[in-house]
XYZ file of N, CA and C in Angstrom:
444
model
N 0.849 -1.329 0.222
C 0.199 0.332 -0.189
C 0.931 1.064 -0.062
N 0.040 2.397 -0.199
C 0.809 3.666 -0.176
C 2.083 4.134 0.857
N 1.424 3.538 2.122
C 1.879 4.243 3.248
C 3.136 3.020 3.597
N 3.160 2.161 3.097
C 4.463 1.416 3.046
C 5.515 1.521 2.020
N 5.287 2.362 0.735
C 6.232 2.998 0.154
C 6.428 4.283 0.941
N 5.684 4.939 1.397
C 5.933 5.922 2.296
C 7.046 5.692 2.858
N 7.179 4.926 3.739
C 8.001 4.176 5.059
C 9.400 3.844 4.108
N 9.290 3.180 3.299
C 10.279 2.524 2.228
C 10.853 3.834 1.983
N 10.753 5.291 1.789
C 11.512 6.335 1.269
C 11.916 6.961 1.775
N 11.011 6.969 3.312
C 11.841 7.761 4.099
C 10.804 9.110 4.568
N 9.534 8.836 3.933
C 8.703 9.782 4.523
C 7.712 9.383 5.460
N 8.361 9.413 6.379
C 7.360 8.810 7.471
C 6.692 9.431 8.193
N 6.681 10.851 8.481
C 5.182 11.572 9.124
C 3.871 11.437 8.020
N 4.545 11.477 6.393
C 2.868 11.179 5.686
C 2.845 9.683 5.690
N 3.547 8.957 5.772
C 3.190 7.356 6.481
C 2.358 7.536 7.385
N 3.109 7.849 8.560
C 1.929 7.785 9.706
C 0.631 8.145 9.526
N 0.320 9.489 8.402
C -0.628 9.814 8.295
C -1.750 8.955 7.336
N -0.789 8.372 6.094
C -1.931 7.127 5.700
C -2.254 6.108 5.915
N -0.990 5.406 6.701
C -1.717 4.319 7.102
C -2.339 4.363 8.440
N -2.727 5.481 9.160
C -3.893 5.652 10.344
C -5.203 6.172 9.382
N -5.191 6.512 8.439
C -6.420 6.480 7.452
C -6.860 4.874 6.538
N -5.929 4.727 6.468
C -5.845 2.861 6.000
C -6.625 2.078 7.164
N -5.866 2.536 8.156
C -6.709 1.329 9.207
C -7.910 2.164 9.609
N -8.323 3.035 9.760
C -9.731 3.316 10.060
C -11.038 3.013 9.141
N -10.563 2.285 8.233
C -11.185 1.791 7.092
C -11.422 0.638 7.411
N -12.884 -0.314 7.739
C -13.160 -1.147 8.314
C -12.855 -2.235 7.543
N -12.919 -1.792 6.179
C -12.635 -2.956 5.049
C -11.336 -3.150 4.929
N -10.171 -2.599 5.467
C -9.021 -2.810 4.726
C -8.430 -3.780 5.360
N -7.957 -4.732 4.306
C -7.898 -6.618 4.544
C -6.688 -6.457 5.562
N -5.493 -6.483 5.214
C -4.008 -6.422 6.333
C -3.563 -5.177 7.098
N -4.744 -5.401 7.810
C -4.159 -4.286 9.313
C -3.382 -4.548 10.105
N -2.959 -6.290 9.874
C -1.630 -6.300 10.687
C -0.282 -5.921 10.171
N -0.623 -6.368 8.773
C 0.339 -5.126 7.651
C 0.848 -4.077 8.043
N -0.586 -3.385 8.224
C -0.668 -1.929 8.335
C -0.189 -1.178 9.667
N -0.103 -2.151 10.664
C 0.059 -1.758 12.191
C 1.901 -1.876 12.269
N 2.422 -2.970 11.409
C 3.546 -2.932 11.661
C 4.396 -1.792 10.428
N 3.791 -1.663 9.560
C 4.493 -0.458 8.310
C 4.148 0.931 9.459
N 2.943 0.878 10.041
C 3.089 2.074 11.072
C 4.322 1.893 12.595
N 4.379 1.105 12.765
C 5.566 1.064 13.858
C 6.734 1.212 13.132
N 6.721 0.739 11.625
C 8.373 0.831 11.198
C 8.465 2.971 10.756
N 7.333 3.036 10.507
C 7.522 4.833 10.981
C 7.562 5.663 11.830
N 7.109 4.903 13.062
C 7.505 5.633 14.104
C 9.400 5.713 14.589
N 9.147 4.180 13.913
C 10.986 4.185 14.212
C 11.524 5.050 13.515
N 11.144 5.265 12.386
C 11.732 6.198 11.747
C 11.726 7.658 11.960
N 10.523 8.059 12.697
C 10.552 9.306 13.549
C 10.962 8.831 15.070
N 11.989 8.371 15.059
C 12.477 8.128 16.901
C 11.568 7.896 17.659
N 10.182 7.769 17.139
C 9.491 7.147 18.709
C 9.382 6.389 18.914
N 10.005 5.176 19.752
C 9.521 3.801 20.480
C 8.440 3.575 20.799
N 7.828 4.014 21.509
C 7.063 4.141 22.541
C 5.740 3.491 21.298
N 5.505 4.380 20.559
C 4.202 5.030 19.570
C 4.531 3.547 18.827
N 6.121 3.166 18.328
C 6.504 2.111 17.534
C 6.044 0.645 17.933
N 6.014 0.626 19.074
C 5.676 -0.417 20.195
C 4.377 -0.542 20.374
N 3.535 0.180 20.516
C 2.520 0.276 20.628
C 1.681 -0.532 19.297
N 2.358 -0.069 18.219
C 1.625 -0.613 16.875
C 2.538 -1.546 16.435
N 3.285 -2.334 16.777
C 3.554 -3.652 16.640
C 2.732 -4.784 17.340
N 2.648 -4.159 18.486
C 2.019 -5.108 19.538
C 0.050 -5.319 19.129
N -0.166 -3.896 18.629
C -1.484 -3.952 17.858
C -1.560 -5.264 16.705
N 0.111 -4.966 15.788
C 0.095 -5.946 14.714
C -0.081 -7.416 15.614
N 0.775 -7.640 16.043
C 0.772 -8.790 16.636
C -0.530 -9.361 17.560
N -1.605 -8.418 18.261
C -2.543 -9.112 18.192
C -3.778 -9.168 17.523
N -3.373 -9.003 16.008
C -4.163 -9.032 14.985
C -3.485 -10.568 14.204
N -2.422 -10.534 14.548
C -1.770 -12.089 14.005
C -0.864 -12.723 14.571
N -1.641 -13.227 15.835
C -0.841 -13.848 17.083
C -0.365 -14.754 16.764
N -0.235 -15.954 15.289
C 0.353 -17.094 15.342
C 2.037 -16.079 14.434
N 2.018 -15.264 14.348
C 3.357 -15.015 12.979
C 3.923 -13.934 14.341
N 5.098 -14.169 13.922
C 6.118 -13.728 15.118
C 6.831 -12.411 14.433
N 6.353 -11.962 12.539
C 6.775 -10.920 12.340
C 6.934 -9.390 13.245
N 5.923 -9.111 13.610
C 5.656 -8.426 14.222
C 6.483 -7.883 15.451
N 6.745 -8.737 16.152
C 7.593 -9.613 17.528
C 9.071 -9.292 17.005
N 8.886 -9.778 15.809
C 10.876 -9.403 15.257
C 11.264 -7.921 14.753
N 10.169 -7.359 14.782
C 9.949 -5.803 14.131
C 10.253 -4.683 15.494
N 9.649 -5.447 16.605
C 9.351 -4.757 17.723
C 11.182 -4.771 18.054
N 11.493 -6.199 18.599
C 12.630 -6.251 18.762
C 13.822 -5.394 18.243
N 13.973 -5.740 16.588
C 14.961 -5.113 16.060
C 14.790 -3.096 16.409
N 13.547 -2.732 16.406
C 13.551 -1.542 17.318
C 13.988 -1.493 18.553
N 14.127 -2.619 19.614
C 14.388 -2.298 20.952
C 16.402 -2.122 20.906
N 16.383 -2.998 19.683
C 18.471 -2.796 19.110
C 18.603 -1.505 18.863
N 17.380 -1.298 17.797
C 18.083 -0.004 17.637
C 18.175 1.228 18.417
N 17.487 1.251 19.394
C 16.822 2.277 20.588
C 17.802 2.065 21.667
N 19.119 1.180 21.591
C 19.555 0.520 22.788
C 18.767 -0.409 23.678
N 17.512 -0.620 23.516
C 16.846 -0.829 24.598
C 17.706 -2.848 24.403
N 18.451 -3.463 24.933
C 18.898 -4.521 24.356
C 18.500 -5.542 25.417
N 17.714 -5.817 26.416
C 16.973 -6.504 27.741
C 16.098 -6.752 26.742
N 15.475 -5.461 26.267
C 14.054 -6.047 25.605
C 14.078 -6.654 24.814
N 15.204 -6.170 23.859
C 15.306 -7.365 22.760
C 15.749 -8.914 22.792
N 16.155 -8.671 23.534
C 16.876 -9.760 24.079
C 15.583 -11.055 24.558
N 14.696 -10.092 25.339
C 13.390 -10.718 25.951
C 12.808 -11.283 24.884
N 12.662 -10.653 23.938
C 11.723 -10.992 22.300
C 12.227 -12.195 22.268
N 13.188 -12.050 21.577
C 13.783 -12.561 21.161
C 14.111 -14.480 21.255
N 14.456 -14.257 22.712
C 13.956 -14.990 23.252
C 12.583 -16.078 23.657
N 12.016 -15.216 23.297
C 10.059 -15.520 23.508
C 9.946 -16.153 22.514
N 10.296 -15.830 20.971
C 10.129 -15.873 19.753
C 10.527 -17.375 19.560
N 12.046 -17.739 19.739
C 12.881 -18.869 19.257
C 12.382 -20.350 20.563
N 11.668 -19.427 21.774
C 11.124 -20.808 22.474
C 9.433 -21.294 21.787
N 9.244 -20.522 20.695
C 7.885 -20.911 20.421
C 8.740 -21.633 19.333
N 9.384 -20.694 18.359
C 9.540 -20.801 16.838
C 11.330 -21.445 17.275
N 11.840 -22.344 17.202
C 13.166 -23.001 17.326
C 14.139 -22.811 15.942
N 13.346 -22.906 15.193
C 13.876 -22.548 13.830
C 13.951 -21.229 13.024
N 13.675 -20.421 13.727
C 13.776 -18.927 13.338
C 14.945 -18.192 13.565
N 15.576 -18.108 11.926
C 16.769 -17.854 12.257
C 17.178 -16.532 12.082
N 15.994 -15.639 11.539
C 16.220 -14.105 12.010
C 15.756 -13.851 13.678
N 15.183 -14.506 14.693
C 15.162 -14.178 15.624
C 16.746 -14.387 16.084
N 17.446 -15.832 16.012
C 18.615 -15.903 16.301
C 19.536 -15.608 16.220
N 19.374 -15.164 14.784
C 20.733 -13.969 14.133
C 20.611 -12.232 15.035
N 19.063 -12.332 15.462
C 19.122 -10.828 16.601
C 19.352 -11.110 18.114
N 19.018 -12.280 18.288
C 19.835 -12.424 19.787
C 21.204 -12.776 19.733
N 21.866 -13.645 18.758
C 23.170 -13.723 18.380
C 24.303 -12.147 18.704
N 23.378 -11.291 17.882
C 23.856 -10.119 17.714
C 23.990 -9.250 18.970
N 22.819 -9.042 19.766
C 22.495 -8.793 21.005
C 23.110 -9.278 22.408
N 23.635 -10.774 22.486
C 24.103 -11.514 23.686
C 25.625 -11.430 23.313
N 26.312 -11.345 22.045
C 27.544 -11.674 21.657
C 28.632 -11.031 22.582
N 28.465 -9.856 23.198
C 29.697 -9.657 24.465
C 29.222 -10.040 25.819
N 27.961 -10.289 25.997
C 27.443 -10.687 27.488
C 28.587 -12.172 27.938
N 28.903 -12.454 27.555
C 29.478 -13.931 28.411
C 28.354 -14.835 28.341
N 27.754 -15.092 27.918
C 26.484 -16.354 28.059
C 26.652 -17.114 26.841
N 27.345 -17.730 26.865
C 27.542 -18.855 25.766
C 26.689 -19.773 25.977
N 26.636 -20.234 27.057
C 25.845 -21.333 27.571
C 24.689 -21.322 26.429
N 24.170 -20.307 27.439
C 22.767 -19.928 26.708
C 22.311 -19.844 25.432
N 23.374 -18.864 24.822
C 23.438 -19.055 23.337
C 23.720 -20.279 22.482
N 24.712 -20.995 23.080
C 24.969 -22.489 22.470
C 23.032 -23.436 22.485
N 22.503 -22.873 23.704
C 21.217 -23.962 23.771
C 20.128 -23.726 22.920
N 20.441 -22.631 22.420
C 19.663 -21.646 21.402
C 20.035 -22.199 19.993
N 21.152 -22.293 19.606
C 21.537 -22.461 18.616
C 21.494 -24.030 18.367
N 21.705 -25.197 19.299
C 21.536 -26.143 18.926
C 20.121 -26.642 18.691
N 19.124 -26.120 19.353
C 17.843 -26.220 18.879
C 17.106 -26.199 17.914
N 18.246 -24.573 17.030
C 17.925 -24.197 15.935
C 18.217 -25.267 15.024
N 19.866 -26.077 15.299
C 20.216 -27.100 14.423
C 19.079 -27.691 14.343
N 18.791 -28.598 15.645
C 17.498 -29.756 16.061
C 16.294 -29.387 14.915
N 15.694 -28.383 15.293
C 14.777 -28.232 14.191
C 14.876 -27.480 12.648
N 15.521 -27.268 12.176
C 15.977 -26.386 11.213
C 15.885 -27.633 9.905
N 14.645 -27.299 9.154
C 14.652 -28.267 7.800
C 15.688 -28.102 6.635
N 16.388 -27.505 6.551
C 17.293 -26.530 6.195
C 18.491 -26.412 5.951
N 19.251 -27.105 5.049
C 20.544 -27.557 5.464
C 21.745 -26.248 5.769
N 21.082 -25.662 4.854
C 21.865 -24.367 4.412
C 22.207 -22.963 5.795
N 20.617 -23.502 6.342
C 21.188 -22.994 8.064
C 21.231 -23.324 8.919
N 21.099 -25.344 8.750
C 21.771 -25.625 9.737
C 23.778 -25.381 9.970
N 24.057 -24.932 8.375
C 25.568 -25.060 8.655
C 25.711 -23.582 9.024
N 25.029 -22.975 8.671
C 25.198 -21.463 9.509
C 25.053 -21.321 10.801
N 24.264 -22.543 11.346
C 24.172 -22.037 12.766
C 25.386 -22.988 13.538
N 26.116 -24.038 12.502
C 27.279 -24.608 13.174
C 28.344 -24.095 13.075
N 28.194 -22.906 12.046
C 29.245 -22.139 12.082
C 29.173 -21.289 13.489
N 27.918 -20.431 13.726
C 28.377 -19.584 14.725
C 28.419 -20.531 16.192
N 27.640 -21.997 16.131
C 28.230 -22.669 17.317
C 29.705 -22.386 17.435
N 30.674 -22.045 16.012
C 32.143 -23.105 16.487
C 32.509 -21.638 16.713
N 31.968 -20.274 16.330
C 32.549 -19.325 16.540
C 32.286 -18.967 17.844
N 31.815 -19.136 19.099
C 31.189 -19.430 20.304
C 32.695 -20.110 20.984
N 32.384 -21.066 20.239
C 33.652 -22.042 21.470
C 35.340 -21.311 21.221
N 34.931 -20.025 20.455
C 36.543 -19.658 19.930
C 36.739 -18.679 20.925
């Protein structure tokens, strides 16, 4: 939609306005995605509080998808609120142990924390759960990097 395009080109204020208009229309089909785009627009405007509200509304509308939670966690990383990001990445991985994006986020957040045992357990669960051999190879490389 147009709001998503505005986010992509960095017109965040216009995107917020457009997305709010779309969300006021009860016939608008993909409200969860519109809320994710709204969250992205607020991140662009450096408004973490409103971004989180939008991402959580998206998750309420689509609770079986981790997409909005990943976006929220990424926003926490961008705003240097790493404990919140870590908690969300871990929540996603407990539900979806083969979620590579969540594991990558967790690795980034925890790389210098000295919690190698916890990281190893998430990586091992990922290796067991992932059906994709390339993803498993990536995870095994991450695991070997922790041992160094």
